[in-house]
mmCIF file of C-alpha atoms in Angstrom:
data_model
loop_
_atom_site.group_PDB
_atom_site.id
_atom_site.type_symbol
_atom_site.label_atom_id
_atom_site.label_comp_id
_atom_site.label_asym_id
_atom_site.label_seq_id
_atom_site.Cartn_x
_atom_site.Cartn_y
_atom_site.Cartn_z
ATOM 1 C CA MET A 1 0.000 0.000 0.000
ATOM 2 C CA GLY A 2 2.930 2.303 0.658
ATOM 3 C CA VAL A 3 4.222 1.727 -2.849
ATOM 4 C CA SER A 4 0.792 2.702 -4.194
ATOM 5 C CA GLU A 5 1.276 6.031 -2.392
ATOM 6 C CA GLY A 6 4.690 6.600 -4.005
ATOM 7 C CA LYS A 7 6.810 5.239 -1.141
ATOM 8 C CA GLU A 8 9.390 2.585 -1.961
ATOM 9 C CA ILE A 9 10.312 -0.235 0.421
ATOM 10 C CA GLY A 10 12.497 1.202 3.186
ATOM 11 C CA GLN A 11 11.318 4.803 2.833
ATOM 12 C CA TRP A 12 9.855 6.673 5.782
ATOM 13 C CA PHE A 13 6.121 7.415 5.775
ATOM 14 C CA GLY A 14 4.968 10.928 6.586
ATOM 15 C CA PRO A 15 1.710 11.514 8.501
ATOM 16 C CA ASN A 16 -0.363 11.944 5.336
ATOM 17 C CA THR A 17 1.026 8.755 3.766
ATOM 18 C CA VAL A 18 0.327 6.823 6.972
ATOM 19 C CA ALA A 19 -3.281 8.052 6.913
ATOM 20 C CA GLN A 20 -3.801 7.177 3.241
ATOM 21 C CA VAL A 21 -2.316 3.692 3.675
ATOM 22 C CA LEU A 22 -4.501 2.998 6.727
ATOM 23 C CA LYS A 23 -7.558 4.129 4.767
ATOM 24 C CA LYS A 24 -6.763 1.736 1.904
ATOM 25 C CA LEU A 25 -6.028 -1.157 4.252
ATOM 26 C CA SER A 26 -9.322 -0.657 6.096
ATOM 27 C CA ALA A 27 -11.170 -1.783 2.960
ATOM 28 C CA TYR A 28 -9.752 -5.285 3.543
ATOM 29 C CA ASP A 29 -10.667 -5.379 7.235
ATOM 30 C CA GLU A 30 -13.369 -8.032 7.572
ATOM 31 C CA TRP A 31 -13.663 -8.141 11.364
ATOM 32 C CA SER A 32 -14.223 -4.450 12.017
ATOM 33 C CA SER A 33 -16.720 -1.911 10.685
ATOM 34 C CA LEU A 34 -14.323 0.996 11.307
ATOM 35 C CA LYS A 35 -14.410 3.712 8.663
ATOM 36 C CA ILE A 36 -11.331 5.881 8.104
ATOM 37 C CA HIS A 37 -11.683 9.366 6.650
ATOM 38 C CA VAL A 38 -8.671 11.488 5.717
ATOM 39 C CA ALA A 39 -9.602 15.176 5.593
ATOM 40 C CA MET A 40 -7.577 16.687 2.769
ATOM 41 C CA ASP A 41 -6.967 20.345 1.899
ATOM 42 C CA ASN A 42 -7.385 21.382 5.559
ATOM 43 C CA ALA A 43 -11.135 20.783 5.282
ATOM 44 C CA VAL A 44 -13.410 18.494 7.314
ATOM 45 C CA VAL A 45 -16.447 17.992 5.055
ATOM 46 C CA ILE A 46 -19.480 16.895 7.082
ATOM 47 C CA GLU A 47 -21.384 15.480 4.097
ATOM 48 C CA GLU A 48 -18.512 13.171 3.113
ATOM 49 C CA ILE A 49 -18.220 11.720 6.616
ATOM 50 C CA GLU A 50 -21.980 11.259 7.020
ATOM 51 C CA GLU A 51 -22.108 9.323 3.735
ATOM 52 C CA LEU A 52 -19.068 7.224 4.669
ATOM 53 C CA CYS A 53 -20.219 6.190 8.141
ATOM 54 C CA HIS A 54 -23.929 5.690 7.551
ATOM 55 C CA THR A 55 -24.803 2.318 6.026
ATOM 56 C CA LYS A 56 -28.240 0.919 5.338
ATOM 57 C CA ASN A 57 -29.550 -1.564 7.861
ATOM 58 C CA PRO A 58 -30.341 -4.774 5.926
ATOM 59 C CA ASP A 59 -33.237 -5.614 8.254
ATOM 60 C CA ALA A 60 -34.951 -2.240 8.058
ATOM 61 C CA GLU A 61 -35.153 0.969 6.079
ATOM 62 C CA THR A 62 -33.017 2.749 8.635
ATOM 63 C CA THR A 63 -29.288 3.431 8.604
ATOM 64 C CA MET A 64 -26.675 2.606 11.197
ATOM 65 C CA TRP A 65 -23.526 4.455 12.178
ATOM 66 C CA ASN A 66 -20.131 2.826 11.681
ATOM 67 C CA PRO A 67 -17.269 3.858 13.997
ATOM 68 C CA LEU A 68 -15.170 6.675 12.567
ATOM 69 C CA LEU A 69 -11.441 7.331 12.630
ATOM 70 C CA LEU A 70 -10.928 10.901 11.425
ATOM 71 C CA VAL A 71 -7.399 11.905 10.420
ATOM 72 C CA VAL A 72 -6.599 15.523 9.502
ATOM 73 C CA PRO A 73 -3.102 15.940 7.971
ATOM 74 C CA LEU A 74 -1.647 19.403 8.536
ATOM 75 C CA ARG A 75 1.416 21.431 7.648
ATOM 76 C CA LEU A 76 1.858 24.113 10.316
ATOM 77 C CA GLY A 77 5.104 25.747 9.271
ATOM 78 C CA LEU A 78 8.215 25.401 7.133
ATOM 79 C CA LEU A 79 10.958 24.059 9.406
ATOM 80 C CA SER A 80 9.149 24.176 12.744
ATOM 81 C CA ILE A 81 5.610 24.679 14.027
ATOM 82 C CA ASN A 82 4.378 28.250 13.855
ATOM 83 C CA PRO A 83 3.658 29.236 17.494
ATOM 84 C CA ILE A 84 0.236 30.643 16.567
ATOM 85 C CA TYR A 85 -1.076 27.060 16.138
ATOM 86 C CA ILE A 86 0.048 25.644 19.495
ATOM 87 C CA ASP A 87 -3.063 26.677 21.457
ATOM 88 C CA SER A 88 -5.274 25.023 18.841
ATOM 89 C CA LEU A 89 -3.245 21.803 19.029
ATOM 90 C CA LYS A 90 -3.693 21.840 22.799
ATOM 91 C CA ALA A 91 -7.440 22.323 22.320
ATOM 92 C CA CYS A 92 -7.589 19.291 20.010
ATOM 93 C CA LEU A 93 -5.755 17.120 22.537
ATOM 94 C CA GLN A 94 -8.290 18.127 25.205
ATOM 95 C CA MET A 95 -11.289 16.929 23.182
ATOM 96 C CA PRO A 96 -12.865 13.672 24.437
ATOM 97 C CA GLN A 97 -12.734 12.201 20.917
ATOM 98 C CA SER A 98 -9.005 12.899 20.482
ATOM 99 C CA ILE A 99 -6.729 9.897 20.093
ATOM 100 C CA GLY A 100 -3.601 12.001 19.720
ATOM 101 C CA MET A 101 -1.421 13.104 16.844
ATOM 102 C CA ILE A 102 0.967 11.299 14.524
ATOM 103 C CA GLY A 103 4.114 13.180 13.631
ATOM 104 C CA GLY A 104 7.533 13.470 15.159
ATOM 105 C CA LYS A 105 10.700 15.469 15.018
ATOM 106 C CA PRO A 106 13.431 15.390 12.349
ATOM 107 C CA SER A 107 14.368 11.753 11.558
ATOM 108 C CA GLN A 108 12.148 10.375 14.322
ATOM 109 C CA ALA A 109 8.481 9.369 14.112
ATOM 110 C CA LEU A 110 6.467 9.750 17.326
ATOM 111 C CA TYR A 111 2.915 9.304 18.612
ATOM 112 C CA PHE A 112 1.714 12.313 20.619
ATOM 113 C CA ILE A 113 -0.945 11.602 23.243
ATOM 114 C CA GLY A 114 -1.244 14.780 25.347
ATOM 115 C CA TYR A 115 0.585 17.796 26.695
ATOM 116 C CA VAL A 116 1.928 19.310 29.907
ATOM 117 C CA GLY A 117 2.384 23.064 29.839
ATOM 118 C CA ASP A 118 4.291 23.839 26.636
ATOM 119 C CA ASP A 119 5.570 20.270 26.240
ATOM 120 C CA VAL A 120 3.820 17.566 24.248
ATOM 121 C CA VAL A 121 3.789 14.018 25.644
ATOM 122 C CA PHE A 122 4.710 11.231 23.244
ATOM 123 C CA LEU A 123 5.195 7.495 22.911
ATOM 124 C CA ASP A 124 8.013 6.035 20.819
ATOM 125 C CA PRO A 125 6.981 2.519 19.801
ATOM 126 C CA HIS A 126 10.018 1.781 17.639
ATOM 127 C CA LEU A 127 11.937 -1.339 18.567
ATOM 128 C CA THR A 128 13.716 -3.531 16.027
ATOM 129 C CA GLN A 129 12.838 -7.176 16.600
ATOM 130 C CA ASN A 130 12.415 -10.462 14.793
ATOM 131 C CA ALA A 131 9.389 -11.057 12.593
ATOM 132 C CA ILE A 132 6.625 -13.205 14.031
ATOM 133 C CA GLU A 133 4.619 -16.061 12.567
ATOM 134 C CA PHE A 134 0.979 -15.045 12.347
ATOM 135 C CA ASP A 135 -0.120 -18.683 12.073
ATOM 136 C CA ASP A 136 -0.141 -18.700 15.857
ATOM 137 C CA GLU A 137 -3.196 -16.699 16.968
ATOM 138 C CA GLU A 138 -1.684 -16.068 20.385
ATOM 139 C CA PHE A 139 1.724 -14.481 20.831
ATOM 140 C CA GLU A 140 3.444 -12.261 23.357
ATOM 141 C CA ASP A 141 2.941 -8.696 22.132
ATOM 142 C CA SER A 142 4.170 -6.702 25.129
ATOM 143 C CA SER A 143 7.285 -5.568 23.249
ATOM 144 C CA TYR A 144 5.059 -3.779 20.731
ATOM 145 C CA HIS A 145 3.756 -1.395 23.391
ATOM 146 C CA PRO A 146 6.019 1.188 25.064
ATOM 147 C CA THR A 147 5.852 1.234 28.860
ATOM 148 C CA THR A 148 7.068 4.821 29.322
ATOM 149 C CA SER A 149 6.337 8.218 27.825
ATOM 150 C CA ALA A 150 8.509 11.279 27.250
ATOM 151 C CA ARG A 151 8.092 14.965 26.457
ATOM 152 C CA ILE A 152 9.424 17.504 23.996
ATOM 153 C CA SER A 153 8.565 21.127 23.392
ATOM 154 C CA PHE A 154 5.848 21.907 20.858
ATOM 155 C CA HIS A 155 8.471 24.048 19.123
ATOM 156 C CA SER A 156 10.665 20.974 18.559
ATOM 157 C CA MET A 157 7.983 19.072 16.651
ATOM 158 C CA ASP A 158 8.118 18.643 12.900
ATOM 159 C CA PRO A 159 5.483 20.943 11.345
ATOM 160 C CA SER A 160 4.066 18.036 9.320
ATOM 161 C CA LEU A 161 1.598 16.139 11.512
ATOM 162 C CA ALA A 162 -1.920 14.760 11.652
ATOM 163 C CA VAL A 163 -4.529 15.199 14.372
ATOM 164 C CA CYS A 164 -6.713 12.127 14.930
ATOM 165 C CA PHE A 165 -10.187 11.637 16.378
ATOM 166 C CA SER A 166 -12.370 8.608 17.080
ATOM 167 C CA CYS A 167 -16.181 8.644 17.103
ATOM 168 C CA THR A 168 -17.771 5.291 17.894
ATOM 169 C CA THR A 169 -21.320 6.683 17.802
ATOM 170 C CA HIS A 170 -23.146 9.321 15.804
ATOM 171 C CA SER A 171 -23.713 11.376 18.948
ATOM 172 C CA GLU A 172 -19.951 11.445 19.552
ATOM 173 C CA TRP A 173 -19.478 12.724 15.998
ATOM 174 C CA LYS A 174 -22.061 15.468 16.557
ATOM 175 C CA ASN A 175 -20.339 16.407 19.811
ATOM 176 C CA LEU A 176 -16.985 16.563 18.016
ATOM 177 C CA LEU A 177 -18.453 19.025 15.516
ATOM 178 C CA GLN A 178 -19.571 21.141 18.458
ATOM 179 C CA GLN A 179 -16.052 20.968 19.895
ATOM 180 C CA PHE A 180 -14.663 22.147 16.551
ATOM 181 C CA LYS A 181 -17.132 25.039 16.540
ATOM 182 C CA ILE A 182 -16.090 26.095 20.044
ATOM 183 C CA MET A 183 -12.425 25.944 19.036
ATOM 184 C CA THR A 184 -12.941 28.124 15.953
ATOM 185 C CA GLU A 185 -15.000 30.666 17.913
ATOM 186 C CA ALA A 186 -12.312 31.076 20.565
ATOM 187 C CA GLY A 187 -10.767 34.406 19.685
ATOM 188 C CA LYS A 188 -7.189 33.602 20.657
ATOM 189 C CA LYS A 189 -6.873 30.338 18.719
ATOM 190 C CA GLN A 190 -5.709 30.073 15.096
ATOM 191 C CA ASN A 191 -7.849 27.693 13.053
ATOM 192 C CA LEU A 192 -6.065 24.470 12.102
ATOM 193 C CA PHE A 193 -8.639 23.480 9.488
ATOM 194 C CA GLU A 194 -12.050 24.380 8.111
ATOM 195 C CA VAL A 195 -15.282 22.555 8.900
ATOM 196 C CA CYS A 196 -17.844 22.817 6.087
ATOM 197 C CA THR A 197 -21.119 21.129 5.198
ATOM 198 C CA GLN A 198 -20.192 20.353 1.589
ATOM 199 C CA ARG A 199 -16.978 20.443 -0.405
ATOM 200 C CA GLN A 200 -16.784 23.537 -2.542
ATOM 201 C CA ALA A 201 -16.860 22.878 -6.269
ATOM 202 C CA GLU A 202 -13.640 23.633 -8.103
ATOM 203 C CA TRP A 203 -13.772 26.757 -10.242
ATOM 204 C CA HIS A 204 -12.464 26.471 -13.797
ATOM 205 C CA PRO A 205 -12.523 29.850 -15.586
ATOM 206 C CA SER A 206 -14.027 29.751 -19.063
ATOM 207 C CA SER A 207 -12.580 31.580 -22.030
ATOM 208 C CA MET A 208 -15.424 34.115 -21.714
ATOM 209 C CA ASP A 209 -14.505 34.769 -18.047
ATOM 210 C CA LEU A 210 -10.870 35.331 -19.002
ATOM 211 C CA ALA A 211 -11.837 37.646 -21.848
ATOM 212 C CA ASP A 212 -14.106 39.714 -19.598
ATOM 213 C CA GLU A 213 -11.325 39.935 -17.001
ATOM 214 C CA ALA A 214 -8.826 41.113 -19.602
ATOM 215 C CA ILE A 215 -11.254 43.808 -20.826
ATOM 216 C CA ALA A 216 -11.823 44.966 -17.254
ATOM 217 C CA LEU A 217 -8.075 45.204 -16.608
ATOM 218 C CA ASP A 218 -7.475 47.139 -19.828
ATOM 219 C CA SER A 219 -10.304 49.502 -18.912
ATOM 220 C CA ALA A 220 -8.914 50.043 -15.447
ATOM 221 C CA ASP A 221 -5.442 50.773 -16.792
ATOM 222 C CA SER A 222 -6.723 53.281 -19.336
ATOM 223 C CA GLU A 223 -9.011 55.165 -16.964
ATOM 224 C CA GLU A 224 -6.766 55.386 -13.934
ATOM 225 C CA ASP A 225 -4.221 58.223 -13.645
ATOM 226 C CA PHE A 226 -0.896 57.589 -11.958
ATOM 227 C CA GLU A 227 1.118 60.339 -10.307
ATOM 228 C CA ILE A 228 4.840 60.016 -9.682
ATOM 229 C CA LEU A 229 5.937 61.864 -6.569
ATOM 230 C CA GLY A 230 9.437 63.266 -6.646
#
């Protein structure tokens, strides 16, 4: 699946690639009804998620809600996180539906689960070990789960990250939307992404639109006087 996203064997996956690969793999998951939605272009589109998570009940004319994993990939700076976004990241981590952030720091992938003051708390699950045989349904998996956490400053994080949320019920999803609304209305917080009902249609200018624009520009240039001040 990584190769299908342009990543060769042995290459590191960024947060967006991780999200896209998980989304593709979920289609082959036969034991879980989990739906994964990756919100692209910094936009959480309500209509898309409602259509994804609502499936028709075979025994009735009603629909049922499938659990949702919402992943929002973000780029919050060039080389480091712009400080104006830190309060909004803290607000996301405080939401009941938050399951943390995937990201890291240069050359190190980390899983962020919370914060203390201006430090973000992370788990580092990386441990090189022998491959296992999946023929045995029971195996010791304790080495796949870190037993300790650590902290780094928000300013030390790589600006490429993804915030993640889990909604097992429709009411949790509705509550998450309310949490997003509260976050965007808070005057001191910089919006991380947009929440909209429908995805805006792409605008493709026609030749007539371009011609009208050119005429308007020519008219403006001819009618406006410019004065050079010495």
